[in-house]
JSON list of C-alpha atoms in Angstrom, two decimals:
[
{"chain": "O", "resi": 201, "resn": "GLN", "atom": "CA", "xyz": [-91.60, -20.71, -169.75]},
{"chain": "O", "resi": 202, "resn": "VAL", "atom": "CA", "xyz": [-91.00, -18.64, -166.64]},
{"chain": "O", "resi": 203, "resn": "GLN", "atom": "CA", "xyz": [-87.53, -18.78, -165.10]},
{"chain": "O", "resi": 204, "resn": "LEU", "atom": "CA", "xyz": [-86.35, -17.67, -161.68]},
{"chain": "O", "resi": 205, "resn": "GLN", "atom": "CA", "xyz": [-82.79, -16.80, -160.71]},
{"chain": "O", "resi": 206, "resn": "GLU", "atom": "CA", "xyz": [-81.46, -16.09, -157.24]},
{"chain": "O", "resi": 207, "resn": "SER", "atom": "CA", "xyz": [-78.59, -13.65, -156.71]},
{"chain": "O", "resi": 208, "resn": "GLY", "atom": "CA", "xyz": [-76.75, -12.22, -153.75]},
{"chain": "O", "resi": 209, "resn": "PRO", "atom": "CA", "xyz": [-73.66, -12.62, -151.54]},
{"chain": "O", "resi": 210, "resn": "GLY", "atom": "CA", "xyz": [-72.46, -16.14, -150.91]},
{"chain": "O", "resi": 211, "resn": "LEU", "atom": "CA", "xyz": [-70.90, -15.16, -147.60]},
{"chain": "O", "resi": 212, "resn": "VAL", "atom": "CA", "xyz": [-72.48, -13.16, -144.80]},
{"chain": "O", "resi": 213, "resn": "LYS", "atom": "CA", "xyz": [-70.96, -12.38, -141.41]},
{"chain": "O", "resi": 214, "resn": "PRO", "atom": "CA", "xyz": [-72.75, -13.37, -138.21]},
{"chain": "O", "resi": 215, "resn": "SER", "atom": "CA", "xyz": [-75.18, -10.73, -136.88]},
{"chain": "O", "resi": 216, "resn": "GLN", "atom": "CA", "xyz": [-75.45, -9.10, -140.32]},
{"chain": "O", "resi": 217, "resn": "THR", "atom": "CA", "xyz": [-78.37, -9.16, -142.76]},
{"chain": "O", "resi": 218, "resn": "LEU", "atom": "CA", "xyz": [-78.66, -11.72, -145.52]},
{"chain": "O", "resi": 219, "resn": "SER", "atom": "CA", "xyz": [-80.10, -10.15, -148.68]},
{"chain": "O", "resi": 220, "resn": "LEU", "atom": "CA", "xyz": [-81.12, -12.09, -151.77]},
{"chain": "O", "resi": 221, "resn": "ILE", "atom": "CA", "xyz": [-82.93, -11.16, -154.96]},
{"chain": "O", "resi": 222, "resn": "CYS", "atom": "CA", "xyz": [-84.97, -13.39, -157.23]},
{"chain": "O", "resi": 223, "resn": "THR", "atom": "CA", "xyz": [-85.25, -12.19, -160.82]},
{"chain": "O", "resi": 224, "resn": "VAL", "atom": "CA", "xyz": [-88.21, -13.52, -162.78]},
{"chain": "O", "resi": 225, "resn": "SER", "atom": "CA", "xyz": [-88.09, -13.82, -166.58]},
{"chain": "O", "resi": 226, "resn": "GLY", "atom": "CA", "xyz": [-90.70, -15.06, -169.02]},
{"chain": "O", "resi": 227, "resn": "GLY", "atom": "CA", "xyz": [-93.53, -13.92, -166.79]},
{"chain": "O", "resi": 228, "resn": "SER", "atom": "CA", "xyz": [-94.64, -11.06, -164.58]},
{"chain": "O", "resi": 229, "resn": "VAL", "atom": "CA", "xyz": [-94.48, -10.88, -160.80]},
{"chain": "O", "resi": 230, "resn": "SER", "atom": "CA", "xyz": [-97.57, -8.69, -161.07]},
{"chain": "O", "resi": 231, "resn": "SER", "atom": "CA", "xyz": [-99.76, -11.53, -162.33]},
{"chain": "O", "resi": 232, "resn": "GLY", "atom": "CA", "xyz": [-102.57, -12.19, -159.90]},
{"chain": "O", "resi": 233, "resn": "HIS", "atom": "CA", "xyz": [-102.46, -15.93, -160.45]},
{"chain": "O", "resi": 234, "resn": "TYR", "atom": "CA", "xyz": [-99.24, -16.42, -158.50]},
{"chain": "O", "resi": 235, "resn": "TYR", "atom": "CA", "xyz": [-97.43, -15.77, -155.27]},
{"chain": "O", "resi": 236, "resn": "TRP", "atom": "CA", "xyz": [-93.68, -15.64, -154.72]},
{"chain": "O", "resi": 237, "resn": "THR", "atom": "CA", "xyz": [-91.91, -17.75, -152.13]},
{"chain": "O", "resi": 238, "resn": "TRP", "atom": "CA", "xyz": [-88.55, -18.29, -150.43]},
{"chain": "O", "resi": 239, "resn": "ILE", "atom": "CA", "xyz": [-87.47, -21.73, -149.20]},
{"chain": "O", "resi": 240, "resn": "ARG", "atom": "CA", "xyz": [-84.15, -22.82, -147.75]},
{"chain": "O", "resi": 241, "resn": "GLN", "atom": "CA", "xyz": [-82.30, -26.09, -147.32]},
{"chain": "O", "resi": 242, "resn": "PRO", "atom": "CA", "xyz": [-79.30, -26.62, -145.01]},
{"chain": "O", "resi": 243, "resn": "ALA", "atom": "CA", "xyz": [-76.74, -29.03, -146.39]},
{"chain": "O", "resi": 244, "resn": "GLY", "atom": "CA", "xyz": [-77.94, -32.62, -146.21]},
{"chain": "O", "resi": 245, "resn": "ARG", "atom": "CA", "xyz": [-81.26, -31.64, -144.67]},
{"chain": "O", "resi": 246, "resn": "GLY", "atom": "CA", "xyz": [-84.85, -30.99, -145.66]},
{"chain": "O", "resi": 247, "resn": "LEU", "atom": "CA", "xyz": [-86.73, -28.02, -147.04]},
{"chain": "O", "resi": 248, "resn": "GLU", "atom": "CA", "xyz": [-87.86, -25.13, -144.85]},
{"chain": "O", "resi": 249, "resn": "TRP", "atom": "CA", "xyz": [-90.59, -22.73, -146.02]},
{"chain": "O", "resi": 250, "resn": "ILE", "atom": "CA", "xyz": [-89.52, -19.16, -145.17]},
{"chain": "O", "resi": 251, "resn": "GLY", "atom": "CA", "xyz": [-92.38, -17.05, -146.46]},
{"chain": "O", "resi": 252, "resn": "ARG", "atom": "CA", "xyz": [-94.28, -15.65, -149.43]},
{"chain": "O", "resi": 253, "resn": "ILE", "atom": "CA", "xyz": [-95.52, -12.44, -150.94]},
{"chain": "O", "resi": 254, "resn": "TYR", "atom": "CA", "xyz": [-98.66, -11.88, -152.94]},
{"chain": "O", "resi": 255, "resn": "THR", "atom": "CA", "xyz": [-98.76, -9.72, -156.05]},
{"chain": "O", "resi": 256, "resn": "ARG", "atom": "CA", "xyz": [-100.67, -7.08, -154.08]},
{"chain": "O", "resi": 257, "resn": "GLY", "atom": "CA", "xyz": [-97.93, -7.02, -151.48]},
{"chain": "O", "resi": 258, "resn": "GLY", "atom": "CA", "xyz": [-99.41, -9.07, -148.66]},
{"chain": "O", "resi": 259, "resn": "THR", "atom": "CA", "xyz": [-96.98, -11.41, -146.91]},
{"chain": "O", "resi": 260, "resn": "ASP", "atom": "CA", "xyz": [-96.93, -14.56, -144.79]},
{"chain": "O", "resi": 261, "resn": "TYR", "atom": "CA", "xyz": [-93.86, -15.66, -142.86]},
{"chain": "O", "resi": 262, "resn": "SER", "atom": "CA", "xyz": [-92.81, -18.74, -140.95]},
{"chain": "O", "resi": 263, "resn": "PRO", "atom": "CA", "xyz": [-93.40, -18.03, -137.25]},
{"chain": "O", "resi": 264, "resn": "SER", "atom": "CA", "xyz": [-89.92, -19.32, -136.42]},
{"chain": "O", "resi": 265, "resn": "LEU", "atom": "CA", "xyz": [-88.33, -16.63, -138.64]},
{"chain": "O", "resi": 266, "resn": "LYS", "atom": "CA", "xyz": [-90.98, -13.92, -138.61]},
{"chain": "O", "resi": 267, "resn": "SER", "atom": "CA", "xyz": [-89.09, -11.53, -136.33]},
{"chain": "O", "resi": 268, "resn": "ARG", "atom": "CA", "xyz": [-86.10, -11.52, -138.71]},
{"chain": "O", "resi": 269, "resn": "VAL", "atom": "CA", "xyz": [-87.60, -11.87, -142.21]},
{"chain": "O", "resi": 270, "resn": "THR", "atom": "CA", "xyz": [-88.82, -9.37, -144.78]},
{"chain": "O", "resi": 271, "resn": "ILE", "atom": "CA", "xyz": [-89.95, -10.31, -148.29]},
{"chain": "O", "resi": 272, "resn": "SER", "atom": "CA", "xyz": [-90.52, -7.51, -150.79]},
{"chain": "O", "resi": 273, "resn": "LEU", "atom": "CA", "xyz": [-91.73, -7.17, -154.36]},
{"chain": "O", "resi": 274, "resn": "ASP", "atom": "CA", "xyz": [-90.27, -4.83, -157.01]},
{"chain": "O", "resi": 275, "resn": "THR", "atom": "CA", "xyz": [-92.64, -4.89, -159.96]},
{"chain": "O", "resi": 276, "resn": "SER", "atom": "CA", "xyz": [-90.58, -2.37, -161.94]},
{"chain": "O", "resi": 277, "resn": "LYS", "atom": "CA", "xyz": [-87.66, -4.80, -162.01]},
{"chain": "O", "resi": 278, "resn": "ASN", "atom": "CA", "xyz": [-89.77, -7.97, -162.03]},
{"chain": "O", "resi": 279, "resn": "GLN", "atom": "CA", "xyz": [-88.01, -9.13, -158.89]},
{"chain": "O", "resi": 280, "resn": "PHE", "atom": "CA", "xyz": [-88.73, -10.10, -155.33]},
{"chain": "O", "resi": 281, "resn": "SER", "atom": "CA", "xyz": [-86.30, -10.14, -152.44]},
{"chain": "O", "resi": 282, "resn": "LEU", "atom": "CA", "xyz": [-85.49, -11.72, -149.10]},
{"chain": "O", "resi": 283, "resn": "ASN", "atom": "CA", "xyz": [-83.90, -9.97, -146.13]},
{"chain": "O", "resi": 284, "resn": "LEU", "atom": "CA", "xyz": [-82.98, -12.05, -143.08]},
{"chain": "O", "resi": 285, "resn": "SER", "atom": "CA", "xyz": [-81.49, -10.09, -140.22]},
{"chain": "O", "resi": 286, "resn": "SER", "atom": "CA", "xyz": [-79.20, -11.06, -137.32]},
{"chain": "O", "resi": 287, "resn": "VAL", "atom": "CA", "xyz": [-77.97, -14.20, -139.05]},
{"chain": "O", "resi": 288, "resn": "THR", "atom": "CA", "xyz": [-76.08, -17.01, -137.33]},
{"chain": "O", "resi": 289, "resn": "ALA", "atom": "CA", "xyz": [-74.37, -20.14, -138.60]},
{"chain": "O", "resi": 290, "resn": "ALA", "atom": "CA", "xyz": [-77.75, -21.88, -138.38]},
{"chain": "O", "resi": 291, "resn": "ASP", "atom": "CA", "xyz": [-78.89, -19.75, -141.33]},
{"chain": "O", "resi": 292, "resn": "THR", "atom": "CA", "xyz": [-76.27, -21.32, -143.62]},
{"chain": "O", "resi": 293, "resn": "ALA", "atom": "CA", "xyz": [-78.22, -23.02, -146.40]},
{"chain": "O", "resi": 294, "resn": "VAL", "atom": "CA", "xyz": [-79.11, -23.15, -150.05]},
{"chain": "O", "resi": 295, "resn": "TYR", "atom": "CA", "xyz": [-81.83, -20.56, -150.59]},
{"chain": "O", "resi": 296, "resn": "TYR", "atom": "CA", "xyz": [-84.44, -21.12, -153.29]},
{"chain": "O", "resi": 297, "resn": "CYS", "atom": "CA", "xyz": [-86.98, -18.75, -154.73]},
{"chain": "O", "resi": 298, "resn": "ALA", "atom": "CA", "xyz": [-90.09, -20.30, -156.22]},
{"chain": "O", "resi": 299, "resn": "ARG", "atom": "CA", "xyz": [-93.40, -19.42, -157.84]},
{"chain": "O", "resi": 300, "resn": "GLY", "atom": "CA", "xyz": [-96.54, -20.49, -156.11]},
{"chain": "O", "resi": 301, "resn": "ARG", "atom": "CA", "xyz": [-99.42, -21.22, -158.40]},
{"chain": "O", "resi": 302, "resn": "TYR", "atom": "CA", "xyz": [-103.13, -21.63, -157.81]},
{"chain": "O", "resi": 303, "resn": "PHE", "atom": "CA", "xyz": [-104.41, -24.84, -159.38]},
{"chain": "O", "resi": 304, "resn": "GLY", "atom": "CA", "xyz": [-108.07, -24.10, -158.82]},
{"chain": "O", "resi": 305, "resn": "GLY", "atom": "CA", "xyz": [-108.21, -23.79, -155.06]},
{"chain": "O", "resi": 306, "resn": "TRP", "atom": "CA", "xyz": [-104.98, -25.65, -154.44]},
{"chain": "O", "resi": 307, "resn": "LEU", "atom": "CA", "xyz": [-101.56, -24.07, -154.08]},
{"chain": "O", "resi": 308, "resn": "ALA", "atom": "CA", "xyz": [-98.22, -25.57, -155.13]},
{"chain": "O", "resi": 309, "resn": "LEU", "atom": "CA", "xyz": [-94.72, -24.44, -156.06]},
{"chain": "O", "resi": 310, "resn": "ASP", "atom": "CA", "xyz": [-94.47, -25.11, -159.77]},
{"chain": "O", "resi": 311, "resn": "GLN", "atom": "CA", "xyz": [-91.35, -23.20, -160.79]},
{"chain": "O", "resi": 312, "resn": "TRP", "atom": "CA", "xyz": [-88.11, -22.95, -158.82]},
{"chain": "O", "resi": 313, "resn": "GLY", "atom": "CA", "xyz": [-84.82, -21.13, -159.12]},
{"chain": "O", "resi": 314, "resn": "GLN", "atom": "CA", "xyz": [-81.64, -23.18, -159.16]},
{"chain": "O", "resi": 315, "resn": "GLY", "atom": "CA", "xyz": [-80.79, -22.14, -155.61]},
{"chain": "O", "resi": 316, "resn": "THR", "atom": "CA", "xyz": [-77.93, -20.15, -154.15]},
{"chain": "O", "resi": 317, "resn": "LEU", "atom": "CA", "xyz": [-75.67, -21.19, -151.29]},
{"chain": "O", "resi": 318, "resn": "VAL", "atom": "CA", "xyz": [-75.25, -18.69, -148.49]},
{"chain": "O", "resi": 319, "resn": "ASN", "atom": "CA", "xyz": [-72.63, -19.28, -145.83]},
{"chain": "O", "resi": 320, "resn": "VAL", "atom": "CA", "xyz": [-72.75, -17.42, -142.55]},
{"chain": "O", "resi": 321, "resn": "SER", "atom": "CA", "xyz": [-69.22, -17.15, -141.25]},
{"chain": "O", "resi": 322, "resn": "SER", "atom": "CA", "xyz": [-66.79, -14.59, -139.94]},
{"chain": "H", "resi": 234, "resn": "ASP", "atom": "CA", "xyz": [-97.78, -25.13, -137.32]},
{"chain": "H", "resi": 235, "resn": "ILE", "atom": "CA", "xyz": [-99.00, -28.28, -139.06]},
{"chain": "H", "resi": 236, "resn": "GLN", "atom": "CA", "xyz": [-96.34, -30.98, -138.86]},
{"chain": "H", "resi": 237, "resn": "THR", "atom": "CA", "xyz": [-95.87, -33.37, -141.77]},
{"chain": "H", "resi": 238, "resn": "THR", "atom": "CA", "xyz": [-94.08, -36.65, -141.13]},
{"chain": "H", "resi": 239, "resn": "GLN", "atom": "CA", "xyz": [-92.83, -38.91, -143.90]},
{"chain": "H", "resi": 240, "resn": "SER", "atom": "CA", "xyz": [-91.94, -42.57, -143.74]},
{"chain": "H", "resi": 241, "resn": "PRO", "atom": "CA", "xyz": [-89.66, -44.22, -144.37]},
{"chain": "H", "resi": 242, "resn": "SER", "atom": "CA", "xyz": [-86.76, -41.75, -144.27]},
{"chain": "H", "resi": 243, "resn": "SER", "atom": "CA", "xyz": [-84.97, -43.87, -146.87]},
{"chain": "H", "resi": 244, "resn": "LEU", "atom": "CA", "xyz": [-85.52, -47.02, -148.86]},
{"chain": "H", "resi": 245, "resn": "SER", "atom": "CA", "xyz": [-83.68, -49.23, -151.29]},
{"chain": "H", "resi": 246, "resn": "ALA", "atom": "CA", "xyz": [-85.49, -50.70, -154.27]},
{"chain": "H", "resi": 247, "resn": "SER", "atom": "CA", "xyz": [-84.81, -52.26, -157.64]},
{"chain": "H", "resi": 248, "resn": "VAL", "atom": "CA", "xyz": [-85.79, -51.13, -161.11]},
{"chain": "H", "resi": 249, "resn": "GLY", "atom": "CA", "xyz": [-89.34, -52.23, -161.77]},
{"chain": "H", "resi": 250, "resn": "ASP", "atom": "CA", "xyz": [-90.37, -52.30, -158.11]},
{"chain": "H", "resi": 251, "resn": "ARG", "atom": "CA", "xyz": [-93.51, -50.66, -156.80]},
{"chain": "H", "resi": 252, "resn": "VAL", "atom": "CA", "xyz": [-92.56, -48.03, -154.21]},
{"chain": "H", "resi": 253, "resn": "THR", "atom": "CA", "xyz": [-94.84, -46.36, -151.68]},
{"chain": "H", "resi": 254, "resn": "ILE", "atom": "CA", "xyz": [-94.00, -43.36, -149.51]},
{"chain": "H", "resi": 255, "resn": "THR", "atom": "CA", "xyz": [-96.27, -42.16, -146.71]},
{"chain": "H", "resi": 256, "resn": "CYS", "atom": "CA", "xyz": [-96.91, -38.66, -145.41]},
{"chain": "H", "resi": 257, "resn": "ARG", "atom": "CA", "xyz": [-98.93, -37.95, -142.27]},
{"chain": "H", "resi": 258, "resn": "ALA", "atom": "CA", "xyz": [-100.16, -34.52, -141.22]},
{"chain": "H", "resi": 259, "resn": "SER", "atom": "CA", "xyz": [-100.57, -33.54, -137.56]},
{"chain": "H", "resi": 260, "resn": "GLN", "atom": "CA", "xyz": [-104.12, -32.35, -138.24]},
{"chain": "H", "resi": 261, "resn": "THR", "atom": "CA", "xyz": [-106.62, -32.76, -141.02]},
{"chain": "H", "resi": 262, "resn": "ILE", "atom": "CA", "xyz": [-105.66, -30.92, -144.20]},
{"chain": "H", "resi": 263, "resn": "SER", "atom": "CA", "xyz": [-108.35, -32.24, -146.58]},
{"chain": "H", "resi": 264, "resn": "ASN", "atom": "CA", "xyz": [-106.40, -32.86, -149.79]},
{"chain": "H", "resi": 265, "resn": "TYR", "atom": "CA", "xyz": [-104.08, -29.86, -149.57]},
{"chain": "H", "resi": 266, "resn": "LEU", "atom": "CA", "xyz": [-100.97, -31.97, -150.06]},
{"chain": "H", "resi": 267, "resn": "ASN", "atom": "CA", "xyz": [-98.21, -31.69, -152.65]},
{"chain": "H", "resi": 268, "resn": "TRP", "atom": "CA", "xyz": [-95.35, -34.01, -153.59]},
{"chain": "H", "resi": 269, "resn": "TYR", "atom": "CA", "xyz": [-91.96, -32.94, -154.93]},
{"chain": "H", "resi": 270, "resn": "GLN", "atom": "CA", "xyz": [-88.96, -34.81, -156.30]},
{"chain": "H", "resi": 271, "resn": "GLN", "atom": "CA", "xyz": [-85.46, -33.48, -155.68]},
{"chain": "H", "resi": 272, "resn": "LYS", "atom": "CA", "xyz": [-82.36, -34.85, -157.37]},
{"chain": "H", "resi": 273, "resn": "VAL", "atom": "CA", "xyz": [-78.90, -34.23, -155.96]},
{"chain": "H", "resi": 274, "resn": "GLY", "atom": "CA", "xyz": [-77.73, -30.67, -156.51]},
{"chain": "H", "resi": 275, "resn": "LYS", "atom": "CA", "xyz": [-81.02, -29.62, -158.12]},
{"chain": "H", "resi": 276, "resn": "ALA", "atom": "CA", "xyz": [-84.10, -27.70, -157.08]},
{"chain": "H", "resi": 277, "resn": "PRO", "atom": "CA", "xyz": [-87.23, -29.66, -156.20]},
{"chain": "H", "resi": 278, "resn": "ASN", "atom": "CA", "xyz": [-89.70, -30.43, -158.95]},
{"chain": "H", "resi": 279, "resn": "LEU", "atom": "CA", "xyz": [-93.48, -30.55, -158.46]},
{"chain": "H", "resi": 280, "resn": "LEU", "atom": "CA", "xyz": [-94.92, -34.01, -159.10]},
{"chain": "H", "resi": 281, "resn": "ILE", "atom": "CA", "xyz": [-98.42, -33.97, -157.62]},
{"chain": "H", "resi": 282, "resn": "TYR", "atom": "CA", "xyz": [-100.75, -31.35, -156.16]},
{"chain": "H", "resi": 283, "resn": "ALA", "atom": "CA", "xyz": [-104.12, -31.63, -154.44]},
{"chain": "H", "resi": 284, "resn": "ALA", "atom": "CA", "xyz": [-102.97, -35.02, -153.14]},
{"chain": "H", "resi": 285, "resn": "SER", "atom": "CA", "xyz": [-103.64, -36.89, -156.38]},
{"chain": "H", "resi": 286, "resn": "THR", "atom": "CA", "xyz": [-103.41, -34.59, -159.43]},
{"chain": "H", "resi": 287, "resn": "LEU", "atom": "CA", "xyz": [-100.38, -35.20, -161.61]},
{"chain": "H", "resi": 288, "resn": "GLN", "atom": "CA", "xyz": [-98.50, -32.06, -162.66]},
{"chain": "H", "resi": 289, "resn": "SER", "atom": "CA", "xyz": [-98.20, -31.64, -166.42]},
{"chain": "H", "resi": 290, "resn": "GLY", "atom": "CA", "xyz": [-95.29, -33.60, -167.88]},
{"chain": "H", "resi": 291, "resn": "VAL", "atom": "CA", "xyz": [-94.90, -35.98, -164.93]},
{"chain": "H", "resi": 292, "resn": "PRO", "atom": "CA", "xyz": [-94.83, -39.66, -165.93]},
{"chain": "H", "resi": 293, "resn": "SER", "atom": "CA", "xyz": [-97.96, -41.65, -165.18]},
{"chain": "H", "resi": 294, "resn": "ARG", "atom": "CA", "xyz": [-96.04, -44.17, -163.06]},
{"chain": "H", "resi": 295, "resn": "PHE", "atom": "CA", "xyz": [-96.30, -41.57, -160.28]},
{"chain": "H", "resi": 296, "resn": "SER", "atom": "CA", "xyz": [-99.57, -41.38, -158.39]},
{"chain": "H", "resi": 297, "resn": "GLY", "atom": "CA", "xyz": [-100.84, -39.91, -155.15]},
{"chain": "H", "resi": 298, "resn": "SER", "atom": "CA", "xyz": [-103.73, -40.66, -152.86]},
{"chain": "H", "resi": 299, "resn": "GLY", "atom": "CA", "xyz": [-105.16, -39.78, -149.49]},
{"chain": "H", "resi": 300, "resn": "SER", "atom": "CA", "xyz": [-107.23, -37.22, -147.67]},
{"chain": "H", "resi": 301, "resn": "GLY", "atom": "CA", "xyz": [-107.48, -35.88, -144.16]},
{"chain": "H", "resi": 302, "resn": "THR", "atom": "CA", "xyz": [-104.22, -36.75, -142.43]},
{"chain": "H", "resi": 303, "resn": "ASP", "atom": "CA", "xyz": [-102.78, -39.72, -144.33]},
{"chain": "H", "resi": 304, "resn": "PHE", "atom": "CA", "xyz": [-101.34, -39.62, -147.82]},
{"chain": "H", "resi": 305, "resn": "THR", "atom": "CA", "xyz": [-99.25, -41.80, -150.10]},
{"chain": "H", "resi": 306, "resn": "LEU", "atom": "CA", "xyz": [-97.01, -41.34, -153.11]},
{"chain": "H", "resi": 307, "resn": "THR", "atom": "CA", "xyz": [-96.65, -44.43, -155.28]},
{"chain": "H", "resi": 308, "resn": "ILE", "atom": "CA", "xyz": [-94.20, -45.14, -158.06]},
{"chain": "H", "resi": 309, "resn": "SER", "atom": "CA", "xyz": [-95.71, -48.09, -159.91]},
{"chain": "H", "resi": 310, "resn": "SER", "atom": "CA", "xyz": [-92.55, -49.28, -161.65]},
{"chain": "H", "resi": 311, "resn": "LEU", "atom": "CA", "xyz": [-89.34, -47.67, -160.45]},
{"chain": "H", "resi": 312, "resn": "GLN", "atom": "CA", "xyz": [-87.00, -46.36, -163.14]},
{"chain": "H", "resi": 313, "resn": "PRO", "atom": "CA", "xyz": [-83.28, -45.49, -162.78]},
{"chain": "H", "resi": 314, "resn": "GLU", "atom": "CA", "xyz": [-84.06, -41.78, -163.13]},
{"chain": "H", "resi": 315, "resn": "ASP", "atom": "CA", "xyz": [-86.35, -41.96, -160.07]},
{"chain": "H", "resi": 316, "resn": "PHE", "atom": "CA", "xyz": [-83.34, -42.09, -157.76]},
{"chain": "H", "resi": 317, "resn": "ALA", "atom": "CA", "xyz": [-84.04, -38.96, -155.72]},
{"chain": "H", "resi": 318, "resn": "THR", "atom": "CA", "xyz": [-85.43, -37.58, -152.49]},
{"chain": "H", "resi": 319, "resn": "TYR", "atom": "CA", "xyz": [-89.18, -37.04, -152.27]},
{"chain": "H", "resi": 320, "resn": "TYR", "atom": "CA", "xyz": [-90.89, -34.43, -150.12]},
{"chain": "H", "resi": 321, "resn": "CYS", "atom": "CA", "xyz": [-94.50, -33.87, -149.19]},
{"chain": "H", "resi": 322, "resn": "GLN", "atom": "CA", "xyz": [-95.77, -30.37, -148.41]},
{"chain": "H", "resi": 323, "resn": "GLN", "atom": "CA", "xyz": [-99.05, -29.29, -146.89]},
{"chain": "H", "resi": 324, "resn": "SER", "atom": "CA", "xyz": [-100.69, -26.22, -148.43]},
{"chain": "H", "resi": 325, "resn": "TYR", "atom": "CA", "xyz": [-103.63, -26.06, -146.02]},
{"chain": "H", "resi": 326, "resn": "SER", "atom": "CA", "xyz": [-102.29, -23.29, -143.80]},
{"chain": "H", "resi": 327, "resn": "THR", "atom": "CA", "xyz": [-99.13, -21.24, -143.49]},
{"chain": "H", "resi": 328, "resn": "PRO", "atom": "CA", "xyz": [-96.36, -22.00, -142.85]},
{"chain": "H", "resi": 329, "resn": "TYR", "atom": "CA", "xyz": [-96.63, -24.50, -145.68]},
{"chain": "H", "resi": 330, "resn": "THR", "atom": "CA", "xyz": [-94.43, -27.10, -144.05]},
{"chain": "H", "resi": 331, "resn": "PHE", "atom": "CA", "xyz": [-92.52, -29.87, -145.79]},
{"chain": "H", "resi": 332, "resn": "GLY", "atom": "CA", "xyz": [-91.95, -33.41, -144.64]},
{"chain": "H", "resi": 333, "resn": "GLN", "atom": "CA", "xyz": [-88.40, -34.39, -143.78]},
{"chain": "H", "resi": 334, "resn": "GLY", "atom": "CA", "xyz": [-87.94, -36.26, -147.05]},
{"chain": "H", "resi": 335, "resn": "THR", "atom": "CA", "xyz": [-87.65, -39.86, -148.23]},
{"chain": "H", "resi": 336, "resn": "LYS", "atom": "CA", "xyz": [-84.50, -40.85, -150.08]},
{"chain": "H", "resi": 337, "resn": "VAL", "atom": "CA", "xyz": [-85.06, -43.54, -152.72]},
{"chain": "H", "resi": 338, "resn": "GLU", "atom": "CA", "xyz": [-81.96, -45.49, -153.60]},
{"chain": "H", "resi": 339, "resn": "ILE", "atom": "CA", "xyz": [-81.88, -47.81, -156.55]}
]
């Protein structure tokens, strides 16, 4: 059973860069059957899709965050990462990493990390 | 972006009730629609993909239907462990947007 675990600072200052890592165990980030995704959820609110990376390195980002987001893959460490630059208080949220799986031609997020809370505050 | 709108935003129901949640997409998405359940303090859990296919291990009291722009999630007989928030997500085109959620209170 694959497991995902987010890690990174719980507190980031405004205007700085938020950096998180998702470590995958029990499976390989190099598998062509999957893609790797970041989602966030402000307290008491809904889910926001941030972006994804394919095993061959291609990426898709939410247009609302595209100018500030970078998602990368490190196959040697079986990890993928999220960098979000120029953060403000509006970026305070629980950040989830998740595995996207192809069920035939349909895509869904079938495995999730437990989430990590990131506060943006001076 | 494709917008996905859920209704209602919350509902109260009793154990044994039949519960229906609706998700509407702002443009046709065929059957590229997923449903997730999220319990308090936990990550979401995939219930249904391709609008109507039950994920492995999900109880059969959950079902999904719909195509095009209108979709439903039905819980045939609500159980105490179904107290949660439910989200739809379109996987037709990026960004794969989520609905705003429906909170089910027992």
